[in-house]
Amino acid sequence: MFFKGSRYEKIASAEYTDSTGRVVRYKVTRFIPPTPVDAGHLVDDMERLDQIAYRYYQDPERFWRICDANGTLWPPDLVSEPNSIILIPPSEG
């Protein structure tokens, strides 16, 4: 259901049966785990989080690792202020 490396890949699934008997499958809530940090990154003007993820991981879809390390849910929040420093975790945790 989720691609290899997705933040939801290892999250448990659950089922709910509604009043009509239809079974709905879903992922349980994903809580942000403690995420170690390797480095800091000074955000440049107009820089996007996918660009930063590519720079450190050679994979723009790993942006969520940076979100986890900084305790944020919305990627644009991390790069909205130029000259701020964001935390960069290792690619695997």
Coordinates of C-alpha atoms in Angstrom, one line a residue:
M1 CA 0.0 0.0 0.0
F2 CA 2.8 2.4 0.8
F3 CA 6.1 2.6 -1.0
K4 CA 9.3 1.2 0.5
G5 CA 10.8 3.9 2.8
S6 CA 7.5 5.5 3.4
R7 CA 7.0 6.8 7.0
Y8 CA 3.9 4.6 7.1
E9 CA 5.5 1.4 5.9
K10 CA 6.0 -0.1 9.3
I11 CA 2.8 1.4 11.0
A12 CA 0.3 -1.3 11.9
S13 CA -3.0 -1.6 10.0
A14 CA -6.4 -2.0 11.6
E15 CA -9.9 -2.7 10.4
Y16 CA -13.3 -1.2 11.1
T17 CA -16.6 -2.8 10.1
D18 CA -19.4 -0.3 9.6
S19 CA -23.1 -0.8 10.1
T20 CA -23.6 -2.1 6.6
G21 CA -20.9 -4.7 7.0
R22 CA -18.4 -2.9 4.9
V23 CA -14.8 -3.4 6.1
V24 CA -12.6 -0.3 6.2
R25 CA -8.9 -0.9 6.5
Y26 CA -6.7 1.9 7.8
K27 CA -3.3 2.7 9.4
V28 CA -3.3 3.4 13.1
T29 CA -2.0 6.8 14.3
R30 CA 1.7 7.4 13.6
F31 CA 3.4 9.2 16.5
I32 CA 6.6 11.0 15.7
P33 CA 9.4 9.0 17.2
P34 CA 12.5 10.5 18.9
T35 CA 14.8 11.2 15.9
P36 CA 18.5 11.6 16.3
V37 CA 20.3 14.5 14.5
D38 CA 23.5 14.4 12.4
A39 CA 23.7 18.1 11.4
G40 CA 22.1 21.5 11.0
H41 CA 21.2 23.2 7.8
L42 CA 21.0 26.9 7.2
V43 CA 17.9 27.6 5.1
D44 CA 18.4 29.7 2.0
D45 CA 15.8 32.1 0.5
M46 CA 13.4 30.1 -1.7
E47 CA 14.7 26.7 -0.7
R48 CA 12.3 23.8 -0.5
L49 CA 12.4 20.9 1.9
D50 CA 12.5 18.4 -1.0
Q51 CA 15.6 20.1 -2.3
I52 CA 17.2 19.8 1.1
A53 CA 16.3 16.2 1.4
Y54 CA 17.8 15.5 -2.0
R55 CA 21.0 17.3 -0.9
Y56 CA 21.4 15.1 2.2
Y57 CA 19.8 11.8 1.2
Q58 CA 19.8 11.9 -2.6
D59 CA 16.0 11.2 -2.3
P60 CA 13.6 14.2 -2.3
E61 CA 10.8 12.0 -0.9
R62 CA 12.7 11.5 2.4
F63 CA 11.8 15.1 3.5
W64 CA 9.6 13.6 6.2
R65 CA 12.7 12.5 8.1
I66 CA 13.6 16.2 8.4
C67 CA 10.1 17.0 9.5
D68 CA 10.3 14.3 12.3
A69 CA 13.6 15.6 13.6
N70 CA 12.2 19.1 13.8
G71 CA 8.8 18.1 15.3
T72 CA 6.8 19.6 12.5
L73 CA 3.9 18.1 10.4
W74 CA 3.9 20.7 7.6
P75 CA 7.1 20.8 5.4
P76 CA 6.6 24.5 4.4
D77 CA 6.8 25.5 8.1
L78 CA 10.5 24.5 8.2
V79 CA 11.7 26.6 5.2
S80 CA 9.4 29.6 5.6
E81 CA 12.1 31.7 7.4
P82 CA 15.4 32.1 5.5
N83 CA 18.5 32.0 7.6
S84 CA 16.9 29.7 10.2
I85 CA 18.6 26.4 11.1
I86 CA 16.8 23.1 10.7
L87 CA 18.0 19.8 12.1
I88 CA 19.0 17.0 9.7
P89 CA 18.8 13.4 10.9
P90 CA 20.4 10.4 9.4
S91 CA 18.5 8.9 6.4
E92 CA 17.5 5.9 8.5
G93 CA 16.4 5.9 12.1

